[in-house]
Short mmCIF file of C-alpha atoms (C1' of nucleotides) in Angstrom, two decimals:
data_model
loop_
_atom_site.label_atom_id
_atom_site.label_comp_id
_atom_site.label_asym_id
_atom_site.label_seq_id
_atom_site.Cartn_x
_atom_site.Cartn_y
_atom_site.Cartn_z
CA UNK X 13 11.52 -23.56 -11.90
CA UNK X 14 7.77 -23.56 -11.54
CA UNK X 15 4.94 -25.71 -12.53
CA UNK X 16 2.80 -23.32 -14.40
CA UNK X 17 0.63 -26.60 -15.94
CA UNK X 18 -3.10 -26.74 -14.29
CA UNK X 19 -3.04 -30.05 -12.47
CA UNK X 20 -3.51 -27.94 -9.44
CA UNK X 21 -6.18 -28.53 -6.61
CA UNK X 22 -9.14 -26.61 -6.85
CA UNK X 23 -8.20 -25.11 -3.01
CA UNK X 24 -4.34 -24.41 -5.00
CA UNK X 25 -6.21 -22.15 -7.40
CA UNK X 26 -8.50 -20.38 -5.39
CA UNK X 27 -5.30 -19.49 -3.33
CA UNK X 28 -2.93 -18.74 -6.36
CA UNK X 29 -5.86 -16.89 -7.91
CA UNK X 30 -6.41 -14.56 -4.49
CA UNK X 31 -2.28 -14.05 -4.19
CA UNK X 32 -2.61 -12.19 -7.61
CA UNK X 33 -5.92 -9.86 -6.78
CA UNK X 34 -4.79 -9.26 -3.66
CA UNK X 35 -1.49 -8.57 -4.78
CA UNK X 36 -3.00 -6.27 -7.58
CA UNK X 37 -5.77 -4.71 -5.77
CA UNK X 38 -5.08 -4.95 -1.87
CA UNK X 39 -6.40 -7.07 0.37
CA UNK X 40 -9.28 -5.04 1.29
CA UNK X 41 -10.12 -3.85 -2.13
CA UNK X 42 -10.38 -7.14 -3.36
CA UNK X 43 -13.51 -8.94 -3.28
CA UNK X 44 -13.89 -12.35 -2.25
CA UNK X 45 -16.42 -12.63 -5.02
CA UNK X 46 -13.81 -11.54 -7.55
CA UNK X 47 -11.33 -14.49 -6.76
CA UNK X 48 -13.98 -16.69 -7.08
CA UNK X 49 -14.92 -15.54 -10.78
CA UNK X 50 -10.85 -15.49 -11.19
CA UNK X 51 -10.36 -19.18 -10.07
CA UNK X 52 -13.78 -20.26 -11.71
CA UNK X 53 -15.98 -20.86 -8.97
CA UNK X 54 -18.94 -19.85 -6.62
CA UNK X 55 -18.25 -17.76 -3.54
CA UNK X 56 -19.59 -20.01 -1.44
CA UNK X 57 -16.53 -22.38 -1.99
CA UNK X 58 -14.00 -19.59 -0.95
CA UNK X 59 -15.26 -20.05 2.29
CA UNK X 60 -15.81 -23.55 2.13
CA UNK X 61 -12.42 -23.88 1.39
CA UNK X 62 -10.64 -21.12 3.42
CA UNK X 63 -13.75 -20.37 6.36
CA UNK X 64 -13.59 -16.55 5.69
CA UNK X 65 -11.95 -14.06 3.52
CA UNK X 66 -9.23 -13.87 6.35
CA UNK X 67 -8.41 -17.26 6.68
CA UNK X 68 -7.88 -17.02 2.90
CA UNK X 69 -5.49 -14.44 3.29
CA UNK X 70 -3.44 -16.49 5.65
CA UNK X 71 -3.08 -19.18 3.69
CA UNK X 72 -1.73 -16.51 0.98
CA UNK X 73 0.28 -15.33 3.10
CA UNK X 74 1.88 -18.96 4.80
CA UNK X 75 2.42 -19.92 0.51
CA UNK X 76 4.05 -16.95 -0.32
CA UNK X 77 6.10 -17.00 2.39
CA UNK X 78 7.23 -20.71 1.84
CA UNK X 79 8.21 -19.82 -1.43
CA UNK X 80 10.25 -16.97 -0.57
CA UNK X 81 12.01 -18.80 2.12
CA UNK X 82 12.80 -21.68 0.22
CA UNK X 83 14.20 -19.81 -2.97
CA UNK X 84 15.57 -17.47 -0.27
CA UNK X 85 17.41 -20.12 1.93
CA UNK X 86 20.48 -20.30 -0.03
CA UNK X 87 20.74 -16.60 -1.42
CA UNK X 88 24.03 -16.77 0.19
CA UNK X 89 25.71 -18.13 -2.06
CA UNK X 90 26.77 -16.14 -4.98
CA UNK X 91 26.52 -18.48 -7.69
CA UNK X 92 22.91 -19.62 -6.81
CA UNK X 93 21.30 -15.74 -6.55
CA UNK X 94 23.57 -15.54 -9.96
CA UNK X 95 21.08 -17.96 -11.40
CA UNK X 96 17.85 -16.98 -9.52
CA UNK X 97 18.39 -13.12 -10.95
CA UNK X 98 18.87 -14.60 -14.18
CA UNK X 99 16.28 -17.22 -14.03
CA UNK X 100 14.02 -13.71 -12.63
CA UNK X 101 15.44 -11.81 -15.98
CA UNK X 102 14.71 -14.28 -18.79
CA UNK X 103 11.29 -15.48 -16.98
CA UNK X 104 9.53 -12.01 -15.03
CA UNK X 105 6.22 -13.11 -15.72
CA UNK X 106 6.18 -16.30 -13.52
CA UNK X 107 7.41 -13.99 -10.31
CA UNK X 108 5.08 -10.84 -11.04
CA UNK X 109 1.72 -12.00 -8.76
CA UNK X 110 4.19 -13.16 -5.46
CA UNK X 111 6.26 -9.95 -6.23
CA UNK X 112 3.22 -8.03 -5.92
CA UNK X 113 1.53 -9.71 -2.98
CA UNK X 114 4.77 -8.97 -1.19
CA UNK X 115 4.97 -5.60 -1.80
CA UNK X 116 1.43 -4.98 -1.00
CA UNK X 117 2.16 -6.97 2.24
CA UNK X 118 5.20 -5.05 3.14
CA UNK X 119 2.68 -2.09 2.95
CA UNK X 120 0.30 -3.25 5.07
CA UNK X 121 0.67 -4.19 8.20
CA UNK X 122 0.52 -7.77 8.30
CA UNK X 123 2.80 -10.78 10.01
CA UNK X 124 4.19 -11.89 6.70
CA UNK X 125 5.28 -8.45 5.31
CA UNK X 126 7.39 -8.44 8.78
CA UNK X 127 8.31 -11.73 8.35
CA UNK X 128 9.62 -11.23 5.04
CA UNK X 129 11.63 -8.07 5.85
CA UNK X 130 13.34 -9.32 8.76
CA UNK X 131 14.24 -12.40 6.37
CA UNK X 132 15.67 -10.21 3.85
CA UNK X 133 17.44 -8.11 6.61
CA UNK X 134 19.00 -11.18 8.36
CA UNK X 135 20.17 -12.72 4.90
CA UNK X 136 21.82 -9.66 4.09
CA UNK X 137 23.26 -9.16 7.30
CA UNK X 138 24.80 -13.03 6.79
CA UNK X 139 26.28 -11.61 3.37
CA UNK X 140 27.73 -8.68 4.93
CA UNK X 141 29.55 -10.66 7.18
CA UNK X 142 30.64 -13.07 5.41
CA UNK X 143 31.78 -10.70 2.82
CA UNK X 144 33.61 -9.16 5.66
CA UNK X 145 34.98 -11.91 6.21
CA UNK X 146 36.35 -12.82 2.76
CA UNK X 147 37.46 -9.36 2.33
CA UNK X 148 35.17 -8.17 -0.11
CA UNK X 149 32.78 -5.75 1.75
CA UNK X 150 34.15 -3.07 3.64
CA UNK X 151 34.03 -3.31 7.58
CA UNK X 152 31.41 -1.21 9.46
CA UNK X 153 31.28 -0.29 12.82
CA UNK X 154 27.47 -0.96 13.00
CA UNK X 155 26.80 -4.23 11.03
CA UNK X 156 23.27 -4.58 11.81
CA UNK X 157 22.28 -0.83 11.14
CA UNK X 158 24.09 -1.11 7.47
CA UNK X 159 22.05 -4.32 6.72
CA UNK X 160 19.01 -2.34 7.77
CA UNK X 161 20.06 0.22 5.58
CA UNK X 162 21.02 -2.24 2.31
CA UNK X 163 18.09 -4.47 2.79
CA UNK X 164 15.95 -1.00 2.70
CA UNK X 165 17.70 0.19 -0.58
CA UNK X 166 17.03 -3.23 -2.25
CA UNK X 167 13.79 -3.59 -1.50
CA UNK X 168 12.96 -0.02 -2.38
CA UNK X 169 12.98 -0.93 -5.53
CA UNK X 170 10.17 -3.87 -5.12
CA UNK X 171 8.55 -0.95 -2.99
CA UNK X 172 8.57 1.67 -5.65
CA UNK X 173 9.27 -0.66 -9.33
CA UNK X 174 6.51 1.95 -10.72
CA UNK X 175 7.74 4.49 -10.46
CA UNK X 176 11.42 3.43 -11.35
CA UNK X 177 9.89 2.23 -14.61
CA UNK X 178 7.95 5.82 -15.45
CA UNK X 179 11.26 7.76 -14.34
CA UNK X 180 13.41 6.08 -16.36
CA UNK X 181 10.81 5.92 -19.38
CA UNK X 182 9.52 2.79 -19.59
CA UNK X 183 6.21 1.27 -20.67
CA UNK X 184 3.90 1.38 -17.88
CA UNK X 185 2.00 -1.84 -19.16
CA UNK X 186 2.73 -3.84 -16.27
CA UNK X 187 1.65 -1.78 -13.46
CA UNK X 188 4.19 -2.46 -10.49
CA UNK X 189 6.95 -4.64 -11.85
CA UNK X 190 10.34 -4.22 -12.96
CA UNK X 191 11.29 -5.57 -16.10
CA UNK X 192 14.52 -6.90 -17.28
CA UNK X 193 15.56 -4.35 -18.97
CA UNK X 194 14.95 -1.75 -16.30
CA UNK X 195 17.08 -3.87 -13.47
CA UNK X 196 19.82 -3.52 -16.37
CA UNK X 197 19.64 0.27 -16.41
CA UNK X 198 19.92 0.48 -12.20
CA UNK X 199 22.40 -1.91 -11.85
CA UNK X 200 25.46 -0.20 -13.03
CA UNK X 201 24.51 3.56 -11.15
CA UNK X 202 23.51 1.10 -8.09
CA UNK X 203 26.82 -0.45 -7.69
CA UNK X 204 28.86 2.72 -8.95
CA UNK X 205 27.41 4.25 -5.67
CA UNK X 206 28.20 1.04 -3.98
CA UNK X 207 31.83 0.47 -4.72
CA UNK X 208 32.95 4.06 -5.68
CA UNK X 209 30.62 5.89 -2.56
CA UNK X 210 27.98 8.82 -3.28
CA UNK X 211 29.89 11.79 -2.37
CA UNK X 212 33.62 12.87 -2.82
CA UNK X 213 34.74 13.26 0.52
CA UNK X 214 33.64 13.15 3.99
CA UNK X 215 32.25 16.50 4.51
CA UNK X 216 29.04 15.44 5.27
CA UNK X 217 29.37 12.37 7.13
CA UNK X 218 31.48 14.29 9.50
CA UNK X 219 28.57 17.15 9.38
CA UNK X 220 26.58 14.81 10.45
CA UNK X 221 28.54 13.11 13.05
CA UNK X 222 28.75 16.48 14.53
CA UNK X 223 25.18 17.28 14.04
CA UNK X 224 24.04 14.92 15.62
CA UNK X 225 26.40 15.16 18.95
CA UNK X 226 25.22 17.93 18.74
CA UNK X 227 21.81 17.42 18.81
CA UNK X 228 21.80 14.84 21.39
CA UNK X 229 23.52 17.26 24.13
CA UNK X 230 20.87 19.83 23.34
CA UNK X 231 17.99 17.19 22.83
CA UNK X 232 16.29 17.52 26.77
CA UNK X 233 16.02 21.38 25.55
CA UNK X 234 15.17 21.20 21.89
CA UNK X 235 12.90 18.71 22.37
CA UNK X 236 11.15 20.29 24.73
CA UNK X 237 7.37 21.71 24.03
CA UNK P 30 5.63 26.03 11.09
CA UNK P 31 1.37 24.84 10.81
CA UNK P 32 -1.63 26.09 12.39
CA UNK P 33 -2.58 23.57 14.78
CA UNK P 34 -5.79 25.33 16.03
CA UNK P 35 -8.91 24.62 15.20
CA UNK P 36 -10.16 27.98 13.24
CA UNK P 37 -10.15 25.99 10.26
CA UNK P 38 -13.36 25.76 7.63
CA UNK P 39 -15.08 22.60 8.05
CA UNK P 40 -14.04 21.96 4.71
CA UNK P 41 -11.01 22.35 5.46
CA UNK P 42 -11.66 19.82 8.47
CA UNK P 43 -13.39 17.33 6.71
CA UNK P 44 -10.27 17.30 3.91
CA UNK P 45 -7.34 16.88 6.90
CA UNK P 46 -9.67 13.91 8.69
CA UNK P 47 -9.67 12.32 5.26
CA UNK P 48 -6.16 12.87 4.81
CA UNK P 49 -5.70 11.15 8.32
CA UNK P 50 -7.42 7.90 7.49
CA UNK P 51 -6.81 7.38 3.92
CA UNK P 52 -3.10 7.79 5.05
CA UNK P 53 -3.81 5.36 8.33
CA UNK P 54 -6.21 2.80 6.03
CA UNK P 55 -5.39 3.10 2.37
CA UNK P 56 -7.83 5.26 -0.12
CA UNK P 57 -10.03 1.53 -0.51
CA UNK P 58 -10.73 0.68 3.23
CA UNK P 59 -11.33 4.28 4.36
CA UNK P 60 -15.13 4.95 4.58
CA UNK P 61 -16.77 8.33 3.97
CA UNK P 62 -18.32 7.56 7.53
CA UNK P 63 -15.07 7.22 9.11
CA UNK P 64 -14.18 10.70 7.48
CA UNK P 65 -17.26 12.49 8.27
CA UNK P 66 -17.30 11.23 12.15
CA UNK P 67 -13.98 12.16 12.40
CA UNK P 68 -14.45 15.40 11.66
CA UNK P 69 -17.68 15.66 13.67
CA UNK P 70 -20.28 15.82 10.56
CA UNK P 71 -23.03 13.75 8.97
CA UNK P 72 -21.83 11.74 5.98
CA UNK P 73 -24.12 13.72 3.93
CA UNK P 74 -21.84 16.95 4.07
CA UNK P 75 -19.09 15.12 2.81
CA UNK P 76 -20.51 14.49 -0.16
CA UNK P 77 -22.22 18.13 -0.28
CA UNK P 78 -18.22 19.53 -0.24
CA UNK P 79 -16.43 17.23 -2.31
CA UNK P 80 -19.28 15.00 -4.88
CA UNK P 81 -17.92 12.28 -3.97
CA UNK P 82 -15.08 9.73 -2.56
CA UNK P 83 -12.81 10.34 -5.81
CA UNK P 84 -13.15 13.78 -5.04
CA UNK P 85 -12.47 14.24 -2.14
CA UNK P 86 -9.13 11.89 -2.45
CA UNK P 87 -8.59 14.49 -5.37
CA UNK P 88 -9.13 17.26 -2.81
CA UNK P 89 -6.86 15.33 -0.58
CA UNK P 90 -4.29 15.00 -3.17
CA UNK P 91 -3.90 18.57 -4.40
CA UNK P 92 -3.65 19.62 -0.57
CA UNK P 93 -0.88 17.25 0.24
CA UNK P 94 1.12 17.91 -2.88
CA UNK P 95 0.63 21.57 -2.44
CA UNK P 96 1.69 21.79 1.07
CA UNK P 97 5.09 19.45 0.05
CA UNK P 98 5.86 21.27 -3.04
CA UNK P 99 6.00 24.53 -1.13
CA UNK P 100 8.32 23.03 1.40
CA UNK P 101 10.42 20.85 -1.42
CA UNK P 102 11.09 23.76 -3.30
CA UNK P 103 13.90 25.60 -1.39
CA UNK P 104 15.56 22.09 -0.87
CA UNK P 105 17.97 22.36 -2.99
CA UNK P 106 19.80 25.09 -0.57
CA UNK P 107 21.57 23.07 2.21
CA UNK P 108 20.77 25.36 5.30
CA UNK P 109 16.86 25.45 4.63
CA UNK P 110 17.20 21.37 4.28
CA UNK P 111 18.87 21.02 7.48
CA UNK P 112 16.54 23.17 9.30
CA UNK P 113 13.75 21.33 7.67
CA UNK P 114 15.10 17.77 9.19
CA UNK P 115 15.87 19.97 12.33
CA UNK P 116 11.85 20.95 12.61
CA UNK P 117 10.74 17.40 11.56
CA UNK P 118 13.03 15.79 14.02
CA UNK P 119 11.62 17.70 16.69
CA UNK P 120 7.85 18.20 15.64
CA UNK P 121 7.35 14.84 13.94
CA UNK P 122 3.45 14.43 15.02
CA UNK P 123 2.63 17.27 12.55
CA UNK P 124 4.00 15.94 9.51
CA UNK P 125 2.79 12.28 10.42
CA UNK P 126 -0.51 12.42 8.18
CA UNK P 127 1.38 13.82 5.27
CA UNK P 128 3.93 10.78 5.40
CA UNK P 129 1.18 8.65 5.84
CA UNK P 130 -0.66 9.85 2.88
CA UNK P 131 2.16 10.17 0.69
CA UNK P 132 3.28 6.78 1.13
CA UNK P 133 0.29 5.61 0.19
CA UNK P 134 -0.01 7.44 -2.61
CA UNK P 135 2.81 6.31 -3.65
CA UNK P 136 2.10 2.33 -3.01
CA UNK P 137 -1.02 3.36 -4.83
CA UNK P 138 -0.93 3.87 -8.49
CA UNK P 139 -2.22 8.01 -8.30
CA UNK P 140 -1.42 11.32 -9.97
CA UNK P 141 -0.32 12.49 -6.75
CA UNK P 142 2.13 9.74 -6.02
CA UNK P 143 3.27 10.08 -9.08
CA UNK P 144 4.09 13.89 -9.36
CA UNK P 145 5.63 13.63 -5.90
CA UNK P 146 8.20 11.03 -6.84
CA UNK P 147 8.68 12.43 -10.17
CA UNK P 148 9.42 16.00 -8.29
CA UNK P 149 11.66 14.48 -5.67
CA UNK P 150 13.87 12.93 -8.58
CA UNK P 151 13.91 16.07 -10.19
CA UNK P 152 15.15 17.71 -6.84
CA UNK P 153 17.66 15.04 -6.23
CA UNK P 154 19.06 15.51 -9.86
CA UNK P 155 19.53 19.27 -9.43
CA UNK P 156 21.38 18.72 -5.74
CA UNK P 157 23.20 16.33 -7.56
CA UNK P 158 24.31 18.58 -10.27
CA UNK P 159 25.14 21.48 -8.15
CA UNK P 160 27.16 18.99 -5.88
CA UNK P 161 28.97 18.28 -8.87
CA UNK P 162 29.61 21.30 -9.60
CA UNK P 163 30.44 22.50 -6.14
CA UNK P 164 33.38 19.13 -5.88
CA UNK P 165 31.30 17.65 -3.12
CA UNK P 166 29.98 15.05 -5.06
CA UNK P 167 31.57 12.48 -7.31
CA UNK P 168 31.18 12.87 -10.96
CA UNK P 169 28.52 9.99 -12.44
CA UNK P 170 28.29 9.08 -16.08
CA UNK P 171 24.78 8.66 -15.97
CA UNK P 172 23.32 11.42 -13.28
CA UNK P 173 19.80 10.51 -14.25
CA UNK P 174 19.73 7.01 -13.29
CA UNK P 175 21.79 7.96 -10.25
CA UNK P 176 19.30 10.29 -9.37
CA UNK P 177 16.73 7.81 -9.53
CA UNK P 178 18.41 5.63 -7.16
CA UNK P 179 19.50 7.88 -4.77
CA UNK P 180 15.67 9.05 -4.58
CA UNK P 181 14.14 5.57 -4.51
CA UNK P 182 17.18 4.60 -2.00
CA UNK P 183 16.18 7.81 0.63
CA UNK P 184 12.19 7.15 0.05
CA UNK P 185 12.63 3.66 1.19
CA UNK P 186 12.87 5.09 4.38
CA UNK P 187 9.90 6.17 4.10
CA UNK P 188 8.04 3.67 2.48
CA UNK P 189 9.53 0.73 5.21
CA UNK P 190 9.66 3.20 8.16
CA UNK P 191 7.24 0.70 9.85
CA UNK P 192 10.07 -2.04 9.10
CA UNK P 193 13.10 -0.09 9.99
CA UNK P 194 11.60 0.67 13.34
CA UNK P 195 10.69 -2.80 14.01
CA UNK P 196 14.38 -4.05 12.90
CA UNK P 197 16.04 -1.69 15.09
CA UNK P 198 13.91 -2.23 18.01
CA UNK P 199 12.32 0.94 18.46
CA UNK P 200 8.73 1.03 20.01
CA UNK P 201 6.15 0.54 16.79
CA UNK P 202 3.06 2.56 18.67
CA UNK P 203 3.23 4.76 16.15
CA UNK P 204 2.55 2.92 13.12
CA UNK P 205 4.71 3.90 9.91
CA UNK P 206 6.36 6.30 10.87
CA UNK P 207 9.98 7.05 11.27
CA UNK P 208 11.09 8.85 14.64
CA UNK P 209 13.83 10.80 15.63
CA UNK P 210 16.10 8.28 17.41
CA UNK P 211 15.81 6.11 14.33
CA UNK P 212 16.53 8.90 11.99
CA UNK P 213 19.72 9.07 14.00
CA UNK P 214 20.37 5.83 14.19
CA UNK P 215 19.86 5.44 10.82
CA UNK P 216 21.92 8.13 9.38
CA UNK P 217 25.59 7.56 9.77
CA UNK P 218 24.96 4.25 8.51
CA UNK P 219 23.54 5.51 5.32
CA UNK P 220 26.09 8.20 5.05
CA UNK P 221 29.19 5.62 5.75
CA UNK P 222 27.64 4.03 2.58
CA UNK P 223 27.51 7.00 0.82
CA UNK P 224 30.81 8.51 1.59
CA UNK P 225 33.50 5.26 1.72
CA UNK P 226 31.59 3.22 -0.36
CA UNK P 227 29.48 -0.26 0.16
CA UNK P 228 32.31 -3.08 -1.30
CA UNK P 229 35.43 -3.12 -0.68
CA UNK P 230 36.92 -2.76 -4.56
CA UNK P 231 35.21 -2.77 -7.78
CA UNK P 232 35.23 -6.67 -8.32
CA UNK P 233 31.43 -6.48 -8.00
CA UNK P 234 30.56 -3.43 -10.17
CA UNK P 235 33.34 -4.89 -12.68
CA UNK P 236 31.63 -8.38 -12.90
CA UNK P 237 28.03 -6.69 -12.85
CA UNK P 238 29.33 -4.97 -15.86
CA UNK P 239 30.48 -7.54 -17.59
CA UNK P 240 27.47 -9.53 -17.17
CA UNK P 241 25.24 -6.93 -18.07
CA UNK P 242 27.71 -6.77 -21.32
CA UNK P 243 27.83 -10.79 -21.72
CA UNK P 244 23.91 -10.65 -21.27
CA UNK P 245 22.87 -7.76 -23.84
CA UNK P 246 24.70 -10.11 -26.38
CA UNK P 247 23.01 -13.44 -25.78
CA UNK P 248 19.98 -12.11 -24.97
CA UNK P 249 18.11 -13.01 -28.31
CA UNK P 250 18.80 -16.39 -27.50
CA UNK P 251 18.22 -16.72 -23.82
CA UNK P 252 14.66 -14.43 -24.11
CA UNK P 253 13.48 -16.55 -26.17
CA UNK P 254 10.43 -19.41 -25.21
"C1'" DC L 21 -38.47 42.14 8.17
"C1'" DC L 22 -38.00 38.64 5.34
"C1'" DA L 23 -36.66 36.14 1.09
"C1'" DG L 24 -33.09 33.42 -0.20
"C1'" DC L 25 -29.07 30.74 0.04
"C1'" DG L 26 -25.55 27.80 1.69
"C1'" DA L 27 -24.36 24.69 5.56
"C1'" DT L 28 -26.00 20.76 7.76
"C1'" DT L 29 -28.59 16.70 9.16
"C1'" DG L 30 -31.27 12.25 9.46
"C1'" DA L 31 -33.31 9.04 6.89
"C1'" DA L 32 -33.57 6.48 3.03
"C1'" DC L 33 -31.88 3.96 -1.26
"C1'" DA L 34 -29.55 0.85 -4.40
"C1'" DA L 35 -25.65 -1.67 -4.94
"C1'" DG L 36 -22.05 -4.43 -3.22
"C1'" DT L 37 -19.93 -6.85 0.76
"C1'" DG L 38 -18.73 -11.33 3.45
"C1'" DT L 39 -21.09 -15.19 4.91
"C1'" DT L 40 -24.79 -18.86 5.54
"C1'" DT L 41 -27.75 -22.36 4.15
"C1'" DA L 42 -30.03 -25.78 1.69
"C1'" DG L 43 -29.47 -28.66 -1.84
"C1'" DT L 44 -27.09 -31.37 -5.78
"C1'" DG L 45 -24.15 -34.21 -7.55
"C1'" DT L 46 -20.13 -37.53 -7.31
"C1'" DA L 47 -17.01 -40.13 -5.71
"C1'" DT L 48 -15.18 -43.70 -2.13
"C1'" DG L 49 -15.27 -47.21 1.28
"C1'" DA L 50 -17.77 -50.82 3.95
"C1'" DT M 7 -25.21 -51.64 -3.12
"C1'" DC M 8 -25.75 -48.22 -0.27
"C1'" DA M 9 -24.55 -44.61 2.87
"C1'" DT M 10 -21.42 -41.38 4.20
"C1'" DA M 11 -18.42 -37.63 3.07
"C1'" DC M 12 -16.95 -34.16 0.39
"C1'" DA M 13 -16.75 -30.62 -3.51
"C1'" DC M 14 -19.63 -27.48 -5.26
"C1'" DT M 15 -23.54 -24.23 -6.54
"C1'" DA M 16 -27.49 -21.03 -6.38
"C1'" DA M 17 -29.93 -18.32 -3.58
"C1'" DA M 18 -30.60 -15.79 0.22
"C1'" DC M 19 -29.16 -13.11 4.48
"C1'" DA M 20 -27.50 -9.39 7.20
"C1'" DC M 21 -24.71 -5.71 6.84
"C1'" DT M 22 -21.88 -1.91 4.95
"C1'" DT M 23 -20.94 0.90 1.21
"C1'" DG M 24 -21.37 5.49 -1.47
"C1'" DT M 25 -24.84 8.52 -2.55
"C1'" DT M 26 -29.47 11.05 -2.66
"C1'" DC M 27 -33.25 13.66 -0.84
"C1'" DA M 28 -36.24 16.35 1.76
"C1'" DA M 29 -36.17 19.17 5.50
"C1'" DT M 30 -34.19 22.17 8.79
"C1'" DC M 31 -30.94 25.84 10.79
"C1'" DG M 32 -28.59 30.25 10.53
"C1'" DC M 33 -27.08 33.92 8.31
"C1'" DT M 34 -27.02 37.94 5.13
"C1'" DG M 35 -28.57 41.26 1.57
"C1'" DG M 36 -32.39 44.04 0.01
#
DNA sequence: CCAGCGATTGAACAAGTGTTTAGTGTATGA
DNA sequence: TCATACACTAAACACTTGTTCAATCGCTGG
C-alpha cells in the first residue's frame, strides 16, 4: 500500500517528481528545469533543496532503494511475494515511475543499480537454498552461479518489458512497463522451461562441458594474438 | 573477421567514433564534440556528413544492424554459431562497441533496438522449431511466447553483463561487457537450467496455473477501483 | 592551366544547461 | 513585537549544446 494523497513535503515532490523523469528520460537527458515545472516550482528550489542536480539524484536513488528493500526484505516468503505480485497486478500504475528509475539505473552505471542487483541476486540465492532445502528446487553444484543466472532471467524482463510487450502484441501506450496481462502470458512458458527444462536431453550441456575443457586446455594457444 | 586498419573513409570514421560513445554514454549524453574529436575532425564536418545528431545516430543505427544481421543470419546452423561464440570468445575487443550500442539501443526506445530484438526472437523461434523437429528440443504448446523468453532470458546477459561480472567477481575495467571467463562461468549454469530443469516437480508451474486460471475469473472484480 | 567542387576548419550563433544571487514573503520563537 | 530562519521566486550568470557560415585546402575534369 501507498499513500498516493498530496500531503507530501514540497522536498517529497520534487524528489518523487525527478524519480519519474529520470526514470522516463535518463538521468542526463532530464533537465533539472523540467522536474521543477513537473513538481510545480522554480529551479532555483531544486537546488535549494537538493544543492545540485547530483545530489538530487542521490536522494532518488537512497528513496528508491528504501522502498525496494523494505518491500524486498521479506520476498522470502512465499505467501507475502504471493500478495506483492498480486497487489503489482491489480495496481501497475502505482509501481511504474520506481520500476522505471530502476531499470534506467541498472543501465547506468550507478551505486544503486548495483546495489539493487546484488539485492535481488542474494534474495534469490536465499530462495534457492532454502528451496533446496525443503525439497522443492533442484540441487546445483554451483548455487551462486544459478542465482546469478535466475536473478538475470527475472530481471530481464524489467530490463527489456518493451519489447516483451511489442513481441507479444501488446499496446505500446505505456512505454517500458509490463502490464498485467502480459506477466500472465510469460508466466506459464517461463515456468514450463523452469520445471520441465528447455531442451530434451543433455546433448548440449554435455557439448558444452566438453567444449569448454576443451577450450581451457587450448586457451594459452587460442588466445594468443 | 573486421578490418581493423585505418584505410577507412572519414565518414566511415566519424560513424564508428559515434558508435563508440553513444554505446559508452547513451545517444543523450554523447556530444557531437566528443564524436568529432574522437575521430580527429572539427565538429563542423560532422554535421557536413550526417545533418545532424539524429542522423548520424540513424547512420549509426543502420551500420550496427547491418553488420549484426549479416552475422545473425546463418545462426540458425549450429556449426557457424559455435564458431561465432568461438571468434567472440577470443576477439571480444572488436565486437565491444557493437554490444555497447546495441544495448543501448535496446534500453532506448529506437527502430534499431527494436528490429534487433524483434529479429533475434524471430531467430530463436526458427532454432526452436527446427530443434523440435530435429528431437533435441522439448515440444512447447506455445513456441512463440517461449521464444520470447528464451530471447529476453539470453539478452539479459547482455543487457546486465556489467552486473554479472560484478556478481561473479570478475575485474569490471571493462565496463559492460561480458568476457570470456564469465561466458564460461556462466554457461553450464544456464544450460543445467535448461537441460534438467529449474524446480524440482511441477508444484510451481501447477499452482502458477491455477492462479493464473483462479485470477482470469475474478478479475472483473479485483481490477476494479 | 584553371574552374569548380567536395572535404575541412575555425569562429560564431542561438538556445538550453546547471547554478548563483538578490530579494520577497511567511512563519516561528524569544 | 520583532528578528531570525526558512521556503520560494525571478532574473541573471557562465557554460555547453547543436548547428551555421564564410573561408580555405586539395583534388580532378575540361
Amino acid at each position: 500500500m501507498r499513500l498516493t494523497a498530496e500531503d507530501l513535503t514540497t522536498r517529497a515532490r520534487i524528489r518523487d517528481a525527478a524519480i519519474g523523469l529520470f526514470g522516463r528520460d535518463g538521468f542526463g537527458p532530464a533537465t533539472v528545469r523540467a522536474v521543477a515545472s513537473a513538481a510545480g516550482v522554480s529551479p532555483g528550489l531544486v537546488i535549494h533543496h537538493f544543492g545540485s542536480k547530483a545530489g538530487l539524484r542521490e536522494a532518488c536513488d537512497q528513496h528508491v532503494l528504501a522502498q525496494t528493500a523494505s518491500q524486498g526484505r521479506e520476498k522470502t516468503d512465499p505467501a507475502t511475494a504471493r500478495q506483492l505480485i498480486q497487489d503489482y497486478l491489480n495496481h501497475p500504475d502505482q509501481y511504474a515511475d520506481e520500476i522505471a528509475y530502476i531499470r534506467r539505473s541498472l543501465g547506468d552505471e550507478s551505486e544503486a543499480g548495483d546495489a539493487f542487483f546484488d539485492a535481488v541476486v542474494r534474495q534469490t540465492q536465499d530462495i534457492i537454498e532454502a528451496g533446496i532445502a525443503a525439497g522443492t528446487i533442484r540441487d546445483f553444484g554451483d548455487v551462486r552461479s544459478t542465482a546469478v543466472v535466475v536473478a538475470s532471467n527475472s530481471l530481464s524482463m524489467l530490463m527489456l518489458g518493451r519489447h516483451l510487450s511489442r513481441a507479444l502484441g501488446a499496446d505500446v501506450t505505456e512505454p517500458h512497463g509490463i502490464g498485467p496481462e502480459l506477466l500472465r502470458q510469460l508466466t506459464i512458458p517461463a515456468l514450463d522451461i523452469y520445471t520441465n527444462g528447455f531442451y530434451a536431453d543433455s546433448r548440449f550441456l554435455d557439448a558444452a562441458r566438453d567444449a569448454l575443457q576443451q577450450d581451457t586446455i587450448n586457451q594459452g594457444r587460442e588466445h594468443a594474438p
